[in-house]
Coordinates of C-alpha atoms in Angstrom, one line a residue:
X1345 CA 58.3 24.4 5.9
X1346 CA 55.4 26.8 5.4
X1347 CA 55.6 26.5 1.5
X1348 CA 55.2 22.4 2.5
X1349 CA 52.3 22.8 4.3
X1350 CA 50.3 25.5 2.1
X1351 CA 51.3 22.8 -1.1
X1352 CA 49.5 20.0 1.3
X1353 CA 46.8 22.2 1.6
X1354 CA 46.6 23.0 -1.7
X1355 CA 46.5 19.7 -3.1
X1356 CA 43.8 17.9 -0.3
X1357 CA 41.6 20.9 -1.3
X1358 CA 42.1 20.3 -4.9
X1359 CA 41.4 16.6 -4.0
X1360 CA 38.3 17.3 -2.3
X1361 CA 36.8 19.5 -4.8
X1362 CA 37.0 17.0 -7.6
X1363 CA 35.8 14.1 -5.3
X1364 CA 32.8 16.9 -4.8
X1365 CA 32.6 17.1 -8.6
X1366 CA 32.4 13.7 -9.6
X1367 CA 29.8 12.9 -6.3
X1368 CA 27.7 15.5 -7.7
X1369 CA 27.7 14.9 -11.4
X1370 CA 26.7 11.1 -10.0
X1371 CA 23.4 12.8 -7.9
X1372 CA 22.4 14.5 -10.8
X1373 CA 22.8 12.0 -14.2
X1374 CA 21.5 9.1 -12.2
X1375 CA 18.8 10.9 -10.7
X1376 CA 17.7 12.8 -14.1
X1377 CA 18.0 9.2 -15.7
X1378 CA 15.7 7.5 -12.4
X1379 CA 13.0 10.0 -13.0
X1380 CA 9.9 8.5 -14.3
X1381 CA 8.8 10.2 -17.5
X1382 CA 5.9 12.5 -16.3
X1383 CA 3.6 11.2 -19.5
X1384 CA 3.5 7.8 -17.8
X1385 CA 3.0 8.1 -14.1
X1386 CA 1.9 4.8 -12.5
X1387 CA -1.4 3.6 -13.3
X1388 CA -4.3 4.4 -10.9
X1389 CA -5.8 0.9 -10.5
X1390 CA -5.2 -2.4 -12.6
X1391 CA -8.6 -3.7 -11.2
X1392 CA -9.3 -4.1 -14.9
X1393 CA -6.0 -6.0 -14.9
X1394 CA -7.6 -8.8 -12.8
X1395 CA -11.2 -8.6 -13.1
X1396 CA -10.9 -7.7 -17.2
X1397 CA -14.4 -5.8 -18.2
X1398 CA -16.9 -7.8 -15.8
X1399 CA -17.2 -5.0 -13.9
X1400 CA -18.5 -2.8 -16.5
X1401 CA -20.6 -5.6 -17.8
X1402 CA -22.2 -5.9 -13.9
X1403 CA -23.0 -2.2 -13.9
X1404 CA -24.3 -1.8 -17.0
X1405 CA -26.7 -4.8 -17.1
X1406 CA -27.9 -3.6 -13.4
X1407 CA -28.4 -5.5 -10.4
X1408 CA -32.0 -7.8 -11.8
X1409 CA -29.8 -9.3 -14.7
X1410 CA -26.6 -9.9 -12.9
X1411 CA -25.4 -11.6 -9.6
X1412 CA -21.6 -10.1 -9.6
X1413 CA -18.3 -11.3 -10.7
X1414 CA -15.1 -13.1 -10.1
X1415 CA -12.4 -14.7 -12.0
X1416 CA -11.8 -18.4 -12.8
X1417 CA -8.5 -20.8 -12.3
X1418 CA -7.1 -19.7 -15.7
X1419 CA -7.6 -15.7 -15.1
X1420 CA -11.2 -15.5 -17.0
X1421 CA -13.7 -13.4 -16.1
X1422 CA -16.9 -14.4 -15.2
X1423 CA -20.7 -13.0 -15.1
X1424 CA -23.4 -14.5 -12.9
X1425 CA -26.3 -13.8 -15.3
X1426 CA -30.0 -14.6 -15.4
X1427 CA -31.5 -14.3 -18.9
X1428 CA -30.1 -15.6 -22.4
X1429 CA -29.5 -12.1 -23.6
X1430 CA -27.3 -11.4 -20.9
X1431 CA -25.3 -14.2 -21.4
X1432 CA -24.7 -13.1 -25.1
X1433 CA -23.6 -10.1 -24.0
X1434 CA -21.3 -11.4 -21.9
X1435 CA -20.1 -13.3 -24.3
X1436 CA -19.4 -10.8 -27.1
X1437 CA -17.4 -8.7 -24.2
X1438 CA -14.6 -11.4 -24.0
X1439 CA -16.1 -12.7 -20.5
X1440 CA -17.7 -15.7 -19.8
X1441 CA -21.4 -16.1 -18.4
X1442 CA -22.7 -18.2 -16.2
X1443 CA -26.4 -18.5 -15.6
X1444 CA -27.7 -18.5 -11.9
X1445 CA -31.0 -18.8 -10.3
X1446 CA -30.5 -15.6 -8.0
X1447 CA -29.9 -11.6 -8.8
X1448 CA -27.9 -9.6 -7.0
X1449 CA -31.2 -7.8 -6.1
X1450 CA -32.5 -11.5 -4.7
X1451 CA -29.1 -11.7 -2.5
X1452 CA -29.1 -8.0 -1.2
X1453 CA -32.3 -8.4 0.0
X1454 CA -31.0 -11.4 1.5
X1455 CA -28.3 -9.4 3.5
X1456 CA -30.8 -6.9 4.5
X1457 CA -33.2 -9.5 5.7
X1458 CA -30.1 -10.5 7.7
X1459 CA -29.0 -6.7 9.1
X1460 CA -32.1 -6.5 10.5
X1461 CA -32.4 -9.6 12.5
X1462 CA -31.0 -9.0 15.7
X1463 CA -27.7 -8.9 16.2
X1464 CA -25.2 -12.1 17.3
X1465 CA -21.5 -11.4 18.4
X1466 CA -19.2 -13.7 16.1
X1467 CA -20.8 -14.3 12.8
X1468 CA -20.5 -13.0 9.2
X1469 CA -22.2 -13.0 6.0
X1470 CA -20.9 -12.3 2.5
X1471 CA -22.2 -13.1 -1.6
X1472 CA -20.5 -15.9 -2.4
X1473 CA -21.0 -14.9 -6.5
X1474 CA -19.9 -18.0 -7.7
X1475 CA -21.8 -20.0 -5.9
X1476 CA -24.7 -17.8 -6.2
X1477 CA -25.9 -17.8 -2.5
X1478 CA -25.2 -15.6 0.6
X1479 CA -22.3 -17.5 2.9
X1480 CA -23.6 -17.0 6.5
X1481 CA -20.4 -18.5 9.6
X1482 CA -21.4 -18.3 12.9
X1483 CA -17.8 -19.0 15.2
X1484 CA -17.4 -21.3 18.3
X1485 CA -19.0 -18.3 20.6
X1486 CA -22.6 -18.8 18.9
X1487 CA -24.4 -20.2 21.4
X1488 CA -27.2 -23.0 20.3
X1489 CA -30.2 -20.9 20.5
X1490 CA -28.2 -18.0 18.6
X1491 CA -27.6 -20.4 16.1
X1492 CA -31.3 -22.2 15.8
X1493 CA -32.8 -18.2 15.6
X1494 CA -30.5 -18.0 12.8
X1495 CA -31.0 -20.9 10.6
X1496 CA -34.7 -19.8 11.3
X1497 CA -34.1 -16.6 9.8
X1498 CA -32.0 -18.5 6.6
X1499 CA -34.9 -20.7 6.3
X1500 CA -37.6 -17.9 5.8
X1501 CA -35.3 -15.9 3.4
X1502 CA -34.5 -19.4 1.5
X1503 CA -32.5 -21.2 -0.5
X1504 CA -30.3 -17.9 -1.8
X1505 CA -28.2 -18.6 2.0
X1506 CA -26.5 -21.0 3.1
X1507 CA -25.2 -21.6 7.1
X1508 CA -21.9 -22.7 8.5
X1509 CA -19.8 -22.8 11.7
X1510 CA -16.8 -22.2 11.5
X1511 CA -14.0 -22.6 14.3
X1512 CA -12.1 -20.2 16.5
X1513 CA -13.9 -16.7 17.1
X1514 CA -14.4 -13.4 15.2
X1515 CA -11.8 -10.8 16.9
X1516 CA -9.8 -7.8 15.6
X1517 CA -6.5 -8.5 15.0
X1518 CA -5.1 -5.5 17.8
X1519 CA -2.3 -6.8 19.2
X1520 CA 1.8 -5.1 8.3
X1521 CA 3.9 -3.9 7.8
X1522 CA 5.9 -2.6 10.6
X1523 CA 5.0 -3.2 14.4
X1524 CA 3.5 0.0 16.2
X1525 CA 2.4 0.4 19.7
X1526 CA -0.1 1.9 21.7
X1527 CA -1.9 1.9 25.0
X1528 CA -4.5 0.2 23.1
X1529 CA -1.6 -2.9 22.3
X1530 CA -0.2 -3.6 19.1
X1531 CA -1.4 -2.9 15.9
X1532 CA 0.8 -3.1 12.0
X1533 CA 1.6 0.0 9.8
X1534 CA -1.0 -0.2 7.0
X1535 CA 0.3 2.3 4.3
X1536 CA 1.4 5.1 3.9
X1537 CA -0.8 8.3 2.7
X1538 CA -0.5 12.0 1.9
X1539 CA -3.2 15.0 1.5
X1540 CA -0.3 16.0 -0.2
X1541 CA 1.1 18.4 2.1
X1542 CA 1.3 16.3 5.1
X1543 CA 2.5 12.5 5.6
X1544 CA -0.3 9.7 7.7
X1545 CA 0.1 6.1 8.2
X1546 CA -3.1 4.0 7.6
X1547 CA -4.0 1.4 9.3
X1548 CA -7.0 -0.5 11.0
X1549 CA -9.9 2.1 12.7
X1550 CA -9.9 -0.9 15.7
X1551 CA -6.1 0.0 16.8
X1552 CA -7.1 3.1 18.8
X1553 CA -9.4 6.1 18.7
X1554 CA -8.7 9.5 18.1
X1555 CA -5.6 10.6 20.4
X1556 CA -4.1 7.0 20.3
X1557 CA 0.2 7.9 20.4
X1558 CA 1.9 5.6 18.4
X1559 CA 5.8 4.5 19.5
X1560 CA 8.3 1.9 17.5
X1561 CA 8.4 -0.3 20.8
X1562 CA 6.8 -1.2 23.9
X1563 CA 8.8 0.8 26.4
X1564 CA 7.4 4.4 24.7
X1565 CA 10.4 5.0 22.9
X1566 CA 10.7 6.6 19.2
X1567 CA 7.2 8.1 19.0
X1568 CA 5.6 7.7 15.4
X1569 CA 2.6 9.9 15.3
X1570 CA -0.9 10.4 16.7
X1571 CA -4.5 9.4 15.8
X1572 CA -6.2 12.2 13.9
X1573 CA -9.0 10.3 12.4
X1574 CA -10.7 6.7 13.7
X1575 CA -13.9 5.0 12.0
X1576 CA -15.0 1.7 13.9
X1577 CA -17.4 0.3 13.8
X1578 CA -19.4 0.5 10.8
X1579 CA -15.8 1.0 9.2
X1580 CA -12.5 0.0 10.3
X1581 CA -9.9 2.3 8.9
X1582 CA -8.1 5.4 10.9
X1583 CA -5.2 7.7 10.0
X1584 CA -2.2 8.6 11.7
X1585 CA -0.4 11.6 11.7
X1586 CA 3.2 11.6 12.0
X1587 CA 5.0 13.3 14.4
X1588 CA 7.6 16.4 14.1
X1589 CA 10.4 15.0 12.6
X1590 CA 9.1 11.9 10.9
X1591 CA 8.2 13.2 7.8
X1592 CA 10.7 11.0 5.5
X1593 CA 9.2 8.4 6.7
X1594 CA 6.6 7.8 4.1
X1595 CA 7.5 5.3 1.7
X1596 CA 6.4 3.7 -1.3
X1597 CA 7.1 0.4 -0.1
X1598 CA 5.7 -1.8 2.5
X1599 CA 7.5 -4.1 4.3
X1600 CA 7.1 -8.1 3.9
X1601 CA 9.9 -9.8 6.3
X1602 CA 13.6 -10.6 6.3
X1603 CA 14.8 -6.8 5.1
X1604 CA 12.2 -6.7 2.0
X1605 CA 9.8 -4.0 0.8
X1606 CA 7.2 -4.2 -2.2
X1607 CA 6.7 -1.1 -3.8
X1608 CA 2.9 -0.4 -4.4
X1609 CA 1.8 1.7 -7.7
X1610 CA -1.3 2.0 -7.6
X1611 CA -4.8 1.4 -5.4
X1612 CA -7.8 -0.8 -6.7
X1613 CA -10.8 -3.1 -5.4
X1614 CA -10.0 -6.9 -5.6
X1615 CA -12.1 -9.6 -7.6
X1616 CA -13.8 -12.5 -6.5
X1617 CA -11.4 -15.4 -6.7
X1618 CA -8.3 -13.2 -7.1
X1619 CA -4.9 -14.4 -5.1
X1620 CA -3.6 -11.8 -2.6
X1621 CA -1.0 -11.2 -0.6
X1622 CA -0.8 -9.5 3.6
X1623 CA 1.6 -8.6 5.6
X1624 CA 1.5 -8.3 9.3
X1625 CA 4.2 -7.9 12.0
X1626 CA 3.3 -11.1 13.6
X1627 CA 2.9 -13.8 10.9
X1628 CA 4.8 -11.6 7.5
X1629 CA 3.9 -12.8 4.4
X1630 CA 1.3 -14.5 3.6
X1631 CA -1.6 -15.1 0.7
X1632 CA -4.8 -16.2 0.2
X1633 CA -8.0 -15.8 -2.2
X1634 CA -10.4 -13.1 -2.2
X1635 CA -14.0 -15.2 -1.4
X1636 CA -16.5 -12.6 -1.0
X1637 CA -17.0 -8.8 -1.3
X1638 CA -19.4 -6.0 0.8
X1639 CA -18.9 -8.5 3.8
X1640 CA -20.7 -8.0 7.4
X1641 CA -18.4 -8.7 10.4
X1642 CA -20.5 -8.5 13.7
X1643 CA -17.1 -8.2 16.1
X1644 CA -17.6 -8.2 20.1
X1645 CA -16.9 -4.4 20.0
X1646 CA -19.9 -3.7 17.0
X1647 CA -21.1 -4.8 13.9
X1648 CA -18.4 -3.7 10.3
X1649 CA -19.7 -3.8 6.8
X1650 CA -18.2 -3.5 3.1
X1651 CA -15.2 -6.0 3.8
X1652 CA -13.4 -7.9 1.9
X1653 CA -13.8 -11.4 3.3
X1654 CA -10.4 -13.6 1.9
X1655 CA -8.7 -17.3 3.2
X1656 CA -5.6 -15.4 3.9
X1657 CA -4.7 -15.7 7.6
X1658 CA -3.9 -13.5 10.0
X1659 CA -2.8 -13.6 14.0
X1660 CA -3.0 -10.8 16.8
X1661 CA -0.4 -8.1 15.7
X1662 CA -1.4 -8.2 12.4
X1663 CA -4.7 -6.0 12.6
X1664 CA -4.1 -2.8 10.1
X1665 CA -1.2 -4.4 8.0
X1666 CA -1.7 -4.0 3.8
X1667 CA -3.5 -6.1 1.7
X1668 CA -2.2 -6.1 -1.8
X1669 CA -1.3 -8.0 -5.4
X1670 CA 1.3 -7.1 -8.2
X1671 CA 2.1 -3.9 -6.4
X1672 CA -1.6 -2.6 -6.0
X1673 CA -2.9 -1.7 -2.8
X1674 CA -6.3 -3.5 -2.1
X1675 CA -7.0 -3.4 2.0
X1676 CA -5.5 -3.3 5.4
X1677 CA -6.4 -6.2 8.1
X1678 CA -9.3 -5.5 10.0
X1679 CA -10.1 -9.2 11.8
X1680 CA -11.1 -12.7 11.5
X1681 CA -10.9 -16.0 13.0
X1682 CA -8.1 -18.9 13.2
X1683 CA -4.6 -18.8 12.8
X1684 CA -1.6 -19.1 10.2
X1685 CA -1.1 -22.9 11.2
X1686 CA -4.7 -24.1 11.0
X1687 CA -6.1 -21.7 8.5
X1688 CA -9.0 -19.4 8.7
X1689 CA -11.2 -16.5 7.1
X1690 CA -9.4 -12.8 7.4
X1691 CA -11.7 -9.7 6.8
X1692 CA -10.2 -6.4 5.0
X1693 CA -11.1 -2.9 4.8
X1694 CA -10.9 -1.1 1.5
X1695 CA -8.2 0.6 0.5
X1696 CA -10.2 2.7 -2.1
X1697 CA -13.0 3.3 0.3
X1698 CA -10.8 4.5 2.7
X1699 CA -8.6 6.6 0.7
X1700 CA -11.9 8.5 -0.8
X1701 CA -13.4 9.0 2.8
X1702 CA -10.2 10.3 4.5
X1703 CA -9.4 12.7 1.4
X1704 CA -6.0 11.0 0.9
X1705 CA -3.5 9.3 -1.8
X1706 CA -0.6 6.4 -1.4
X1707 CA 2.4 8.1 -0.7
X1708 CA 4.3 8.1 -4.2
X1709 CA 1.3 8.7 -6.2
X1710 CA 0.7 11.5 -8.7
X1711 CA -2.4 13.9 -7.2
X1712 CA -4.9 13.2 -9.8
X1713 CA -4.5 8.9 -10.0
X1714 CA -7.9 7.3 -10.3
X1715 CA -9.8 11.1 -10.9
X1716 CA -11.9 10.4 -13.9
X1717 CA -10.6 10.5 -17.6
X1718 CA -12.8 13.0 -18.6
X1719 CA -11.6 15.5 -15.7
X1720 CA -8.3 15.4 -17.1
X1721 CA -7.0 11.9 -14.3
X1722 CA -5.2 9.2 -14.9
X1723 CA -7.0 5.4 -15.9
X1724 CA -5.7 2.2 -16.4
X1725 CA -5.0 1.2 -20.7
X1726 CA -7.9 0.1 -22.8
X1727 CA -6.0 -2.8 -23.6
X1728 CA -5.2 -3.8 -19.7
X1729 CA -8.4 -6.3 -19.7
X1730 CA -7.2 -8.1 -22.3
X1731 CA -4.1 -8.8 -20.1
X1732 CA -5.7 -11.0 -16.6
X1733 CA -3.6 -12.6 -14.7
X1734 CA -4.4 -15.7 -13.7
X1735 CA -4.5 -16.5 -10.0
X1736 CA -2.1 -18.9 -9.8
X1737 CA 0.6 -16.0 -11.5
X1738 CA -0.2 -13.2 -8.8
X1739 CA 2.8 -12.1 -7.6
X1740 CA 3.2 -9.6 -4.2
X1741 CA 4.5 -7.1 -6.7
X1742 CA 8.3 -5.8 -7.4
X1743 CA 10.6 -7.0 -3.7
X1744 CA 13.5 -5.0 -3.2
X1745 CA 16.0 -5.1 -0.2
X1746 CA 15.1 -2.4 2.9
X1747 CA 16.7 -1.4 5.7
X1748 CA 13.3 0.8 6.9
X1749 CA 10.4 2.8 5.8
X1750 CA 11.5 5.7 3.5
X1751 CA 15.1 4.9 3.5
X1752 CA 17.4 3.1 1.0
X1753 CA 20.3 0.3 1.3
X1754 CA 23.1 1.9 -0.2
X1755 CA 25.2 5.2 -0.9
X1756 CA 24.6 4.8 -4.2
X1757 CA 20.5 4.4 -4.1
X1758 CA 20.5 7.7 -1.9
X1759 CA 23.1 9.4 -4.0
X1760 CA 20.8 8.2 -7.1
X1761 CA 17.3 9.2 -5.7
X1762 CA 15.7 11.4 -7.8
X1763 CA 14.9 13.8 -4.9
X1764 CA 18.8 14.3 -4.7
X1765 CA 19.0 16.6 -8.0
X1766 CA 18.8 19.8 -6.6
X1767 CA 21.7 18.6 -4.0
X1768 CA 23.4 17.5 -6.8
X1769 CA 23.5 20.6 -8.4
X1770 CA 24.8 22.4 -5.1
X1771 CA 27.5 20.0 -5.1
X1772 CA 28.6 20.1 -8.3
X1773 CA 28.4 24.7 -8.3
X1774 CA 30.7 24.2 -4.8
X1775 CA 33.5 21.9 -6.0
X1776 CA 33.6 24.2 -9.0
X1777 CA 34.0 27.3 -6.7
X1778 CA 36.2 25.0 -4.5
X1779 CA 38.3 24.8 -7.9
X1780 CA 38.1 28.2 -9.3
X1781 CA 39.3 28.9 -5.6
X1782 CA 42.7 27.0 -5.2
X1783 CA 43.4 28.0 -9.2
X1784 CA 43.6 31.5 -8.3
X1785 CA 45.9 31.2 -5.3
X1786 CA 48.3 28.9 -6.3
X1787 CA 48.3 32.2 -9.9
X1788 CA 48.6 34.6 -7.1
X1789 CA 51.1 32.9 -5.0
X1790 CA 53.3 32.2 -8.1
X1791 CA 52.9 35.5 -9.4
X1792 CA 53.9 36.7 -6.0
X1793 CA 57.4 34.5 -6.1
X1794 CA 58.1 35.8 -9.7
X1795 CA 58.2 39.2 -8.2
X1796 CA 59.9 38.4 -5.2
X1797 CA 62.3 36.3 -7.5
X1798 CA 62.7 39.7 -9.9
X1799 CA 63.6 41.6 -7.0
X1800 CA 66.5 40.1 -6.5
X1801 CA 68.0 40.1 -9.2
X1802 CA 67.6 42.7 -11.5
X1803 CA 66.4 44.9 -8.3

């Protein structure tokens, strides 16, 4: 009976140590053959992607020759110019030009002329490059007398602005990514971000001031982090620090609805006329065009600048979720006007601005993406503005299945995560021990019955 049960032994140890072996040897060859090569980490911004080499072009020919940028219905990019010469340049870059009466100096002095007239709660004003003219919305709160002082102040600048009204009202979205809660209501996870020693979750500066505690629900339950930093107004970005025991839950990946993630690769500033993509916890997925850059928001709670004005919409909930297209990271929701059923104009913070003032990456990317070339960083491919994608192509980027942030579907995915190599190894050294082990009792044990056997009979 005792010889049965050590054999049982025997052989569910046996069992168990090549089940070890074979788990193992999976963690480690999948995970070695996961790995991205480290010669080709992920670029650090495909804005050349969509806006091809008009940015350069901009920059070089300065501010009195050009009036920005943006990219037509077939992916093109396009110069506003003012001079012949500029145009030929233009021209010889692979871009097209497009002469305008207006310089970007003419419309930036238009925007200052507007910062310093007094301020009115719920307008706006952006370059509207293609159009070559500076867009000024006033919402349904603009009273009359607001509005007449304004047009005043349009008319003395001159033809280089243009006035509208616009329905609904300029608010924050408080009230993406994932839901998150605070005493200050309901906000959407932007991205996540590391200093790389420490994980944060971005999101909009308007969700809660330094101190805000974040939960996963409404009741206080499952606290996520804690404000650290807040900028708004002015800005509207703020970083939150997770709390003790949340540190796998940085991801790569943010979340779009129905169990999906898109992984983002990289973090850029959008083009004029490019299609993008938001996610909020209130209204998901949805997408839009980029209409205007360096927009001025003036919110009931103070006036934001640098935004990225867009005709994606947005709803209460959504404020902080991620702006993004083909997998880059472009914003996160700071406010607007309208809804998801009758349309309206959304306003984004800069991702890139962001990142830069907060001294943080994206979660997932190497330390040194977007550091200059020269410094020894990571840049998009030479070739990559030969490559636009026109606007009607943009895609969200690469959806996968998710159950949450910073976790994976399957036994397989974790066993094959690339992290899991050094586990791998540990399992595969035990279930050889675990081997080596039962090999050398059953020797012993036989070599003990031999004896035993010899004994009695030659004795």
């Amino acid at each position: 009976m005792r010889h049965a049960r050590r054999l049982v032994v025997r052989r569910v140890t046996r069992l168990a140590a090549v089940g070890g072996l074979l788990c193992g040897g999976l963690m480690v060859t999948q995970a070695v053959a996961t790995e991205p090569a480290a010669t080709a980490p992920p670029p650090a911004s495909t804005a050349r992607t969509v806006a091809g080499p008009a940015p350069d072009l901009v920059a070089r020919l300065g501010d009195d020759r050009t009036a920005g940028s943006w990219i037509d219905s077939a992916g093109r990019p396009v110069v506003a110019v003012t001079d012949d010469e500029a145009a030929a340049e233009v021209e010889a870059a692979g871009a097209r030009a497009e002469q305008v009466r207006y310089s970007m100096a003419d419309l930036d002095s238009a925007t200052e002329r507007l910062r310093s007239a007094p301020r009115v709660t719920g307008t706006s004003w952006a370059v509207a490059p293609a159009s070559n003219e500076v867009v000024v919305r006033a919402d349904s709160t603009v009273s009359a007398a607001d509005w007449s002082r304004l047009t005043r102040t349009a008319e003395q600048i001159g033809a280089s602005v243009r006035m509208e009204r616009t329905e609904g009202t300029f608010t924050t979205r408080l009230d993406g990514g994932r839901p998150v809660f605070s005493a200050s209501g309901r906000c959407s996870v932007g991205f996540d971000v590391t200093d790389g020693q420490g994980d944060f979750m971005l999101t909009a500066g308007h969700c809660g001031p330094v101190g805000s505690v974040w939960f996963t629900d409404t009741g206080g339950a499952g606290q996520i982090g804690r404000t650290i930093t807040s900028e708004f107004p002015g800005a509207d970005f703020s970083l939150v620090q997770y709390a003790e025991g949340q540190q796998d839950t940085a991801s790569d990946v943010v979340a779009v609805g129905e169990g999906r993630g898109v992984r983002i690769t990289s973090a850029a500033d959008p083009a004029v006329g490019q299609r993008v993509f938001r996610s909020g916890s209130t209204t998901g997925l949805r997408e839009g065009e980029v209409t205007g850059l360096d927009a001025t928001v003036n919110y009931p709670e103070g006036t934001v600048t640098g935004l990225i004005e867009t005709t994606v919409c947005a709803e209460p909930g959504d404020s902080g979720g991620p702006l993004f297209s083909e997998g880059v990271a472009l914003g996160v929701t700071s406010g607007g006007n309208g809804d998801c059923a009758s349309g309206g104009t959304t306003f984004f913070q800069p991702v890139t601005e962001a990142l830069d003032a907060l001294g943080v990456r994206l979660a997932g990317l190497p330390d040194d993406a977007g550091a200059d070339p020269s410094e020894g960083g990571t840049a998009p491919s030479d070739t990559a503005s030969q490559q636009a994608v026109p606007p009607g192509d943009a895609r969200p980027g690469a959806v996968e299945r998710m159950n949450a942030p910073g976790t994976v579907t399957t036994l397989l995915e974790r066993l094959t995560d690339p992290r899991h190599v050094g586990p791998g190894l540990l399992v595969v050294a035990g279930s050889l021990v675990a081997l080596a082990a039962t090999r050398h009792i059953r020797t012993e044990q036989d070599r003990h019955r031999y004896r035993q056997q010899y004994s009695r009979n030659w004795g």
